[in-house]
Amino acid sequence: MANEEKLLQENDDLKQIIKEQKEIIEQLKQLLYGKKTEKIPVNEDQTSLFDDEELDEMAEEVEYDEVVEKTTKTVVRHHSKKAKVGKRKKYLDKLEQVDQVHALSQQDLICPDCHQEMEKIGTRVASREVELEPAKVHCVNHLVETAKCHHCHPNGGDKLVSAGSPQPLFPHSYYSSSILAAIISNKYELAVPLHRQQRSWQRLGLPLTTET
């Protein structure tokens, strides 16, 4: 009786193993021959580089497919949904605008069909991007105008009048208020230590030290 129960239990265990093996085989077949997807599974424990608000904004960006025809160098965009560019355009328009023209070469001006020279008819905006201008320091020379009166000579001398000029923050110091404001902002808003700021300022060419 005990042997019969043991055989039944072993039979059940073997059936379970066979079932599990079949499931593994089906999964492998699905991976090899099933429909592929570009979606990447998200691990709940994985930290995203973007917060939820940034992900929502990215999802609203324009989605399009690009088809490039080599013979005419024409880019055709097929929009998959209505473009939501109002917010982006408003932001880009308020920035300082710098136009960078990508000119056609002399070879590009030869028509690929009739081989005659083509006429330039203008430019179009292919794309827009925000570019960072690296920080730099420069010297401001405060020049004051001076006037001299040629009609009177008080006490036998010349009558001279000069315009006012801003006073330095500290006596005999050439650091401006903009430098001081940047140091304070980096220190107390961005929590950048002074020794790290020292290296940053020195890379810009300003001999600033933590003691200063």
C-alpha positions as protocol buffer text, in pm:
chain_id: "A"
residue {
  index: 1
  type: MET
  ca { x: 0 y: 0 z: 0 }
}
residue {
  index: 2
  type: ALA
  ca { x: 283 y: 237 z: 89 }
}
residue {
  index: 3
  type: ASN
  ca { x: 464 y: 154 z: -234 }
}
residue {
  index: 4
  type: GLU
  ca { x: 149 y: 227 z: -434 }
}
residue {
  index: 5
  type: GLU
  ca { x: 109 y: 571 z: -272 }
}
residue {
  index: 6
  type: LYS
  ca { x: 476 y: 643 z: -333 }
}
residue {
  index: 7
  type: LEU
  ca { x: 439 y: 554 z: -702 }
}
residue {
  index: 8
  type: LEU
  ca { x: 131 y: 775 z: -733 }
}
residue {
  index: 9
  type: GLN
  ca { x: 316 y: 1067 z: -573 }
}
residue {
  index: 10
  type: GLU
  ca { x: 613 y: 1019 z: -806 }
}
residue {
  index: 11
  type: ASN
  ca { x: 374 y: 1009 z: -1100 }
}
residue {
  index: 12
  type: ASP
  ca { x: 214 y: 1337 z: -992 }
}
residue {
  index: 13
  type: ASP
  ca { x: 559 y: 1497 z: -952 }
}
residue {
  index: 14
  type: LEU
  ca { x: 660 y: 1387 z: -1301 }
}
residue {
  index: 15
  type: LYS
  ca { x: 337 y: 1525 z: -1447 }
}
residue {
  index: 16
  type: GLN
  ca { x: 408 y: 1861 z: -1278 }
}
residue {
  index: 17
  type: ILE
  ca { x: 764 y: 1866 z: -1414 }
}
residue {
  index: 18
  type: ILE
  ca { x: 638 y: 1786 z: -1765 }
}
residue {
  index: 19
  type: LYS
  ca { x: 381 y: 2065 z: -1740 }
}
residue {
  index: 20
  type: GLU
  ca { x: 645 y: 2316 z: -1633 }
}
residue {
  index: 21
  type: GLN
  ca { x: 877 y: 2207 z: -1913 }
}
residue {
  index: 22
  type: LYS
  ca { x: 599 y: 2249 z: -2169 }
}
residue {
  index: 23
  type: GLU
  ca { x: 536 y: 2604 z: -2042 }
}
residue {
  index: 24
  type: ILE
  ca { x: 905 y: 2687 z: -2075 }
}
residue {
  index: 25
  type: ILE
  ca { x: 912 y: 2547 z: -2429 }
}
residue {
  index: 26
  type: GLU
  ca { x: 607 y: 2757 z: -2524 }
}
residue {
  index: 27
  type: GLN
  ca { x: 771 y: 3069 z: -2385 }
}
residue {
  index: 28
  type: LEU
  ca { x: 1090 y: 3002 z: -2580 }
}
residue {
  index: 29
  type: LYS
  ca { x: 891 y: 2942 z: -2898 }
}
residue {
  index: 30
  type: GLN
  ca { x: 708 y: 3270 z: -2844 }
}
residue {
  index: 31
  type: LEU
  ca { x: 1038 y: 3455 z: -2805 }
}
residue {
  index: 32
  type: LEU
  ca { x: 1184 y: 3296 z: -3118 }
}
residue {
  index: 33
  type: TYR
  ca { x: 885 y: 3303 z: -3351 }
}
residue {
  index: 34
  type: GLY
  ca { x: 634 y: 3538 z: -3187 }
}
residue {
  index: 35
  type: LYS
  ca { x: 561 y: 3899 z: -3273 }
}
residue {
  index: 36
  type: LYS
  ca { x: 844 y: 4131 z: -3178 }
}
residue {
  index: 37
  type: THR
  ca { x: 785 y: 4461 z: -2998 }
}
residue {
  index: 38
  type: GLU
  ca { x: 1000 y: 4766 z: -2943 }
}
residue {
  index: 39
  type: LYS
  ca { x: 855 y: 4829 z: -2597 }
}
residue {
  index: 40
  type: ILE
  ca { x: 1092 y: 4788 z: -2307 }
}
residue {
  index: 41
  type: PRO
  ca { x: 944 y: 4639 z: -1989 }
}
residue {
  index: 42
  type: VAL
  ca { x: 963 y: 4880 z: -1699 }
}
residue {
  index: 43
  type: ASN
  ca { x: 1095 y: 4755 z: -1369 }
}
residue {
  index: 44
  type: GLU
  ca { x: 901 y: 4907 z: -1081 }
}
residue {
  index: 45
  type: ASP
  ca { x: 1220 y: 4920 z: -874 }
}
residue {
  index: 46
  type: GLN
  ca { x: 1412 y: 5100 z: -1146 }
}
residue {
  index: 47
  type: THR
  ca { x: 1455 y: 5477 z: -1108 }
}
residue {
  index: 48
  type: SER
  ca { x: 1355 y: 5684 z: -1409 }
}
residue {
  index: 49
  type: LEU
  ca { x: 1572 y: 5968 z: -1539 }
}
residue {
  index: 50
  type: PHE
  ca { x: 1260 y: 6182 z: -1576 }
}
residue {
  index: 51
  type: ASP
  ca { x: 981 y: 6266 z: -1337 }
}
residue {
  index: 52
  type: ASP
  ca { x: 613 y: 6211 z: -1418 }
}
residue {
  index: 53
  type: GLU
  ca { x: 559 y: 6567 z: -1540 }
}
residue {
  index: 54
  type: GLU
  ca { x: 852 y: 6548 z: -1781 }
}
residue {
  index: 55
  type: LEU
  ca { x: 729 y: 6213 z: -1915 }
}
residue {
  index: 56
  type: ASP
  ca { x: 384 y: 6362 z: -1977 }
}
residue {
  index: 57
  type: GLU
  ca { x: 536 y: 6655 z: -2167 }
}
residue {
  index: 58
  type: MET
  ca { x: 749 y: 6419 z: -2374 }
}
residue {
  index: 59
  type: ALA
  ca { x: 440 y: 6216 z: -2460 }
}
residue {
  index: 60
  type: GLU
  ca { x: 278 y: 6529 z: -2602 }
}
residue {
  index: 61
  type: GLU
  ca { x: 563 y: 6590 z: -2846 }
}
residue {
  index: 62
  type: VAL
  ca { x: 496 y: 6547 z: -3215 }
}
residue {
  index: 63
  type: GLU
  ca { x: 536 y: 6194 z: -3342 }
}
residue {
  index: 64
  type: TYR
  ca { x: 630 y: 6149 z: -3705 }
}
residue {
  index: 65
  type: ASP
  ca { x: 793 y: 5911 z: -3949 }
}
residue {
  index: 66
  type: GLU
  ca { x: 1068 y: 6044 z: -4172 }
}
residue {
  index: 67
  type: VAL
  ca { x: 1113 y: 5928 z: -4533 }
}
residue {
  index: 68
  type: VAL
  ca { x: 1417 y: 6068 z: -4715 }
}
residue {
  index: 69
  type: GLU
  ca { x: 1422 y: 6056 z: -5094 }
}
residue {
  index: 70
  type: LYS
  ca { x: 1788 y: 6049 z: -5189 }
}
residue {
  index: 71
  type: THR
  ca { x: 1746 y: 6184 z: -5543 }
}
residue {
  index: 72
  type: THR
  ca { x: 1574 y: 6509 z: -5447 }
}
residue {
  index: 73
  type: LYS
  ca { x: 1689 y: 6533 z: -5083 }
}
residue {
  index: 74
  type: THR
  ca { x: 1329 y: 6589 z: -4977 }
}
residue {
  index: 75
  type: VAL
  ca { x: 1215 y: 6505 z: -4626 }
}
residue {
  index: 76
  type: VAL
  ca { x: 850 y: 6403 z: -4600 }
}
residue {
  index: 77
  type: ARG
  ca { x: 693 y: 6395 z: -4253 }
}
residue {
  index: 78
  type: HIS
  ca { x: 376 y: 6198 z: -4187 }
}
residue {
  index: 79
  type: HIS
  ca { x: 220 y: 6316 z: -3862 }
}
residue {
  index: 80
  type: SER
  ca { x: 54 y: 6039 z: -3666 }
}
residue {
  index: 81
  type: LYS
  ca { x: -151 y: 6285 z: -3463 }
}
residue {
  index: 82
  type: LYS
  ca { x: -230 y: 6654 z: -3442 }
}
residue {
  index: 83
  type: ALA
  ca { x: 84 y: 6850 z: -3359 }
}
residue {
  index: 84
  type: LYS
  ca { x: 85 y: 7007 z: -3016 }
}
residue {
  index: 85
  type: VAL
  ca { x: 353 y: 7265 z: -3080 }
}
residue {
  index: 86
  type: GLY
  ca { x: 193 y: 7572 z: -2926 }
}
residue {
  index: 87
  type: LYS
  ca { x: 373 y: 7546 z: -2593 }
}
residue {
  index: 88
  type: ARG
  ca { x: 706 y: 7460 z: -2752 }
}
residue {
  index: 89
  type: LYS
  ca { x: 687 y: 7736 z: -3013 }
}
residue {
  index: 90
  type: LYS
  ca { x: 593 y: 7996 z: -2752 }
}
residue {
  index: 91
  type: TYR
  ca { x: 897 y: 7901 z: -2543 }
}
residue {
  index: 92
  type: LEU
  ca { x: 1139 y: 7899 z: -2838 }
}
residue {
  index: 93
  type: ASP
  ca { x: 1009 y: 8229 z: -2975 }
}
residue {
  index: 94
  type: LYS
  ca { x: 1085 y: 8417 z: -2654 }
}
residue {
  index: 95
  type: LEU
  ca { x: 1454 y: 8319 z: -2662 }
}
residue {
  index: 96
  type: GLU
  ca { x: 1723 y: 8516 z: -2842 }
}
residue {
  index: 97
  type: GLN
  ca { x: 1714 y: 8397 z: -3201 }
}
residue {
  index: 98
  type: VAL
  ca { x: 2034 y: 8293 z: -3380 }
}
residue {
  index: 99
  type: ASP
  ca { x: 2003 y: 8183 z: -3743 }
}
residue {
  index: 100
  type: GLN
  ca { x: 2253 y: 7929 z: -3871 }
}
residue {
  index: 101
  type: VAL
  ca { x: 2227 y: 7891 z: -4247 }
}
residue {
  index: 102
  type: HIS
  ca { x: 2335 y: 7561 z: -4400 }
}
residue {
  index: 103
  type: ALA
  ca { x: 2424 y: 7665 z: -4753 }
}
residue {
  index: 104
  type: LEU
  ca { x: 2395 y: 7453 z: -5065 }
}
residue {
  index: 105
  type: SER
  ca { x: 2726 y: 7361 z: -5224 }
}
residue {
  index: 106
  type: GLN
  ca { x: 2798 y: 7441 z: -5586 }
}
residue {
  index: 107
  type: GLN
  ca { x: 2749 y: 7074 z: -5667 }
}
residue {
  index: 108
  type: ASP
  ca { x: 2407 y: 7074 z: -5500 }
}
residue {
  index: 109
  type: LEU
  ca { x: 2296 y: 7359 z: -5729 }
}
residue {
  index: 110
  type: ILE
  ca { x: 2329 y: 7135 z: -6035 }
}
residue {
  index: 111
  type: CYS
  ca { x: 1989 y: 6985 z: -6124 }
}
residue {
  index: 112
  type: PRO
  ca { x: 2007 y: 6605 z: -6106 }
}
residue {
  index: 113
  type: ASP
  ca { x: 1765 y: 6575 z: -6402 }
}
residue {
  index: 114
  type: CYS
  ca { x: 1862 y: 6837 z: -6661 }
}
residue {
  index: 115
  type: HIS
  ca { x: 2210 y: 6912 z: -6517 }
}
residue {
  index: 116
  type: GLN
  ca { x: 2151 y: 7289 z: -6538 }
}
residue {
  index: 117
  type: GLU
  ca { x: 2235 y: 7532 z: -6259 }
}
residue {
  index: 118
  type: MET
  ca { x: 1944 y: 7595 z: -6024 }
}
residue {
  index: 119
  type: GLU
  ca { x: 1850 y: 7927 z: -5863 }
}
residue {
  index: 120
  type: LYS
  ca { x: 1842 y: 7974 z: -5487 }
}
residue {
  index: 121
  type: ILE
  ca { x: 1489 y: 8070 z: -5385 }
}
residue {
  index: 122
  type: GLY
  ca { x: 1521 y: 8107 z: -5008 }
}
residue {
  index: 123
  type: THR
  ca { x: 1555 y: 7918 z: -4683 }
}
residue {
  index: 124
  type: ARG
  ca { x: 1322 y: 7719 z: -4459 }
}
residue {
  index: 125
  type: VAL
  ca { x: 1335 y: 7620 z: -4093 }
}
residue {
  index: 126
  type: ALA
  ca { x: 1437 y: 7255 z: -4080 }
}
residue {
  index: 127
  type: SER
  ca { x: 1456 y: 7228 z: -3701 }
}
residue {
  index: 128
  type: ARG
  ca { x: 1496 y: 7437 z: -3387 }
}
residue {
  index: 129
  type: GLU
  ca { x: 1702 y: 7362 z: -3078 }
}
residue {
  index: 130
  type: VAL
  ca { x: 1806 y: 7533 z: -2756 }
}
residue {
  index: 131
  type: GLU
  ca { x: 2181 y: 7581 z: -2734 }
}
residue {
  index: 132
  type: LEU
  ca { x: 2379 y: 7663 z: -2420 }
}
residue {
  index: 133
  type: GLU
  ca { x: 2617 y: 7957 z: -2430 }
}
residue {
  index: 134
  type: PRO
  ca { x: 2910 y: 7880 z: -2197 }
}
residue {
  index: 135
  type: ALA
  ca { x: 2971 y: 8126 z: -1915 }
}
residue {
  index: 136
  type: LYS
  ca { x: 3253 y: 8374 z: -1964 }
}
residue {
  index: 137
  type: VAL
  ca { x: 3404 y: 8670 z: -1785 }
}
residue {
  index: 138
  type: HIS
  ca { x: 3495 y: 9006 z: -1930 }
}
residue {
  index: 139
  type: CYS
  ca { x: 3635 y: 9333 z: -1800 }
}
residue {
  index: 140
  type: VAL
  ca { x: 3403 y: 9634 z: -1783 }
}
residue {
  index: 141
  type: ASN
  ca { x: 3586 y: 9968 z: -1792 }
}
residue {
  index: 142
  type: HIS
  ca { x: 3371 y: 10237 z: -1633 }
}
residue {
  index: 143
  type: LEU
  ca { x: 3454 y: 10553 z: -1825 }
}
residue {
  index: 144
  type: VAL
  ca { x: 3323 y: 10884 z: -1694 }
}
residue {
  index: 145
  type: GLU
  ca { x: 3281 y: 11191 z: -1906 }
}
residue {
  index: 146
  type: THR
  ca { x: 3453 y: 11508 z: -1786 }
}
residue {
  index: 147
  type: ALA
  ca { x: 3360 y: 11863 z: -1881 }
}
residue {
  index: 148
  type: LYS
  ca { x: 3570 y: 12179 z: -1846 }
}
residue {
  index: 149
  type: CYS
  ca { x: 3443 y: 12531 z: -1818 }
}
residue {
  index: 150
  type: HIS
  ca { x: 3634 y: 12778 z: -2031 }
}
residue {
  index: 151
  type: HIS
  ca { x: 3453 y: 13081 z: -1888 }
}
residue {
  index: 152
  type: CYS
  ca { x: 3548 y: 13073 z: -1523 }
}
residue {
  index: 153
  type: HIS
  ca { x: 3856 y: 12978 z: -1328 }
}
residue {
  index: 154
  type: PRO
  ca { x: 3772 y: 12958 z: -958 }
}
residue {
  index: 155
  type: ASN
  ca { x: 4074 y: 13020 z: -735 }
}
residue {
  index: 156
  type: GLY
  ca { x: 4288 y: 13041 z: -1047 }
}
residue {
  index: 157
  type: GLY
  ca { x: 4229 y: 12678 z: -1146 }
}
residue {
  index: 158
  type: ASP
  ca { x: 4017 y: 12494 z: -1404 }
}
residue {
  index: 159
  type: LYS
  ca { x: 3651 y: 12419 z: -1343 }
}
residue {
  index: 160
  type: LEU
  ca { x: 3605 y: 12044 z: -1411 }
}
residue {
  index: 161
  type: VAL
  ca { x: 3287 y: 11837 z: -1367 }
}
residue {
  index: 162
  type: SER
  ca { x: 3280 y: 11455 z: -1399 }
}
residue {
  index: 163
  type: ALA
  ca { x: 2987 y: 11215 z: -1427 }
}
residue {
  index: 164
  type: GLY
  ca { x: 2911 y: 10973 z: -1146 }
}
residue {
  index: 165
  type: SER
  ca { x: 3024 y: 10610 z: -1155 }
}
residue {
  index: 166
  type: PRO
  ca { x: 2934 y: 10297 z: -957 }
}
residue {
  index: 167
  type: GLN
  ca { x: 3146 y: 10230 z: -653 }
}
residue {
  index: 168
  type: PRO
  ca { x: 3320 y: 9892 z: -609 }
}
residue {
  index: 169
  type: LEU
  ca { x: 3171 y: 9645 z: -361 }
}
residue {
  index: 170
  type: PHE
  ca { x: 3491 y: 9643 z: -157 }
}
residue {
  index: 171
  type: PRO
  ca { x: 3781 y: 9889 z: -158 }
}
residue {
  index: 172
  type: HIS
  ca { x: 4044 y: 9803 z: -420 }
}
residue {
  index: 173
  type: SER
  ca { x: 3837 y: 9503 z: -538 }
}
residue {
  index: 174
  type: TYR
  ca { x: 3764 y: 9432 z: -903 }
}
residue {
  index: 175
  type: TYR
  ca { x: 3487 y: 9177 z: -837 }
}
residue {
  index: 176
  type: SER
  ca { x: 3147 y: 9301 z: -950 }
}
residue {
  index: 177
  type: SER
  ca { x: 2806 y: 9247 z: -792 }
}
residue {
  index: 178
  type: SER
  ca { x: 2726 y: 8988 z: -1063 }
}
residue {
  index: 179
  type: ILE
  ca { x: 3021 y: 8773 z: -946 }
}
residue {
  index: 180
  type: LEU
  ca { x: 2912 y: 8800 z: -583 }
}
residue {
  index: 181
  type: ALA
  ca { x: 2550 y: 8718 z: -672 }
}
residue {
  index: 182
  type: ALA
  ca { x: 2660 y: 8408 z: -866 }
}
residue {
  index: 183
  type: ILE
  ca { x: 2874 y: 8286 z: -574 }
}
residue {
  index: 184
  type: ILE
  ca { x: 2589 y: 8333 z: -325 }
}
residue {
  index: 185
  type: SER
  ca { x: 2340 y: 8163 z: -557 }
}
residue {
  index: 186
  type: ASN
  ca { x: 2569 y: 7865 z: -617 }
}
residue {
  index: 187
  type: LYS
  ca { x: 2645 y: 7833 z: -247 }
}
residue {
  index: 188
  type: TYR
  ca { x: 2302 y: 7871 z: -90 }
}
residue {
  index: 189
  type: GLU
  ca { x: 2060 y: 7776 z: -370 }
}
residue {
  index: 190
  type: LEU
  ca { x: 2255 y: 7503 z: -548 }
}
residue {
  index: 191
  type: ALA
  ca { x: 2466 y: 7392 z: -247 }
}
residue {
  index: 192
  type: VAL
  ca { x: 2793 y: 7411 z: -443 }
}
residue {
  index: 193
  type: PRO
  ca { x: 3089 y: 7418 z: -198 }
}
residue {
  index: 194
  type: LEU
  ca { x: 3332 y: 7707 z: -222 }
}
residue {
  index: 195
  type: HIS
  ca { x: 3628 y: 7487 z: -316 }
}
residue {
  index: 196
  type: ARG
  ca { x: 3434 y: 7354 z: -616 }
}
residue {
  index: 197
  type: GLN
  ca { x: 3332 y: 7706 z: -712 }
}
residue {
  index: 198
  type: GLN
  ca { x: 3697 y: 7808 z: -693 }
}
residue {
  index: 199
  type: ARG
  ca { x: 3790 y: 7555 z: -962 }
}
residue {
  index: 200
  type: SER
  ca { x: 3495 y: 7665 z: -1179 }
}
residue {
  index: 201
  type: TRP
  ca { x: 3587 y: 8033 z: -1160 }
}
residue {
  index: 202
  type: GLN
  ca { x: 3953 y: 7959 z: -1229 }
}
residue {
  index: 203
  type: ARG
  ca { x: 3857 y: 7762 z: -1540 }
}
residue {
  index: 204
  type: LEU
  ca { x: 3681 y: 8079 z: -1658 }
}
residue {
  index: 205
  type: GLY
  ca { x: 4004 y: 8274 z: -1606 }
}
residue {
  index: 206
  type: LEU
  ca { x: 3909 y: 8446 z: -1278 }
}
residue {
  index: 207
  type: PRO
  ca { x: 4178 y: 8398 z: -1007 }
}
residue {
  index: 208
  type: LEU
  ca { x: 3924 y: 8355 z: -725 }
}
residue {
  index: 209
  type: THR
  ca { x: 4017 y: 8160 z: -412 }
}
residue {
  index: 210
  type: THR
  ca { x: 3818 y: 8034 z: -114 }
}
residue {
  index: 211
  type: GLU
  ca { x: 4005 y: 8281 z: 108 }
}
residue {
  index: 212
  type: THR
  ca { x: 3887 y: 8568 z: -110 }
}
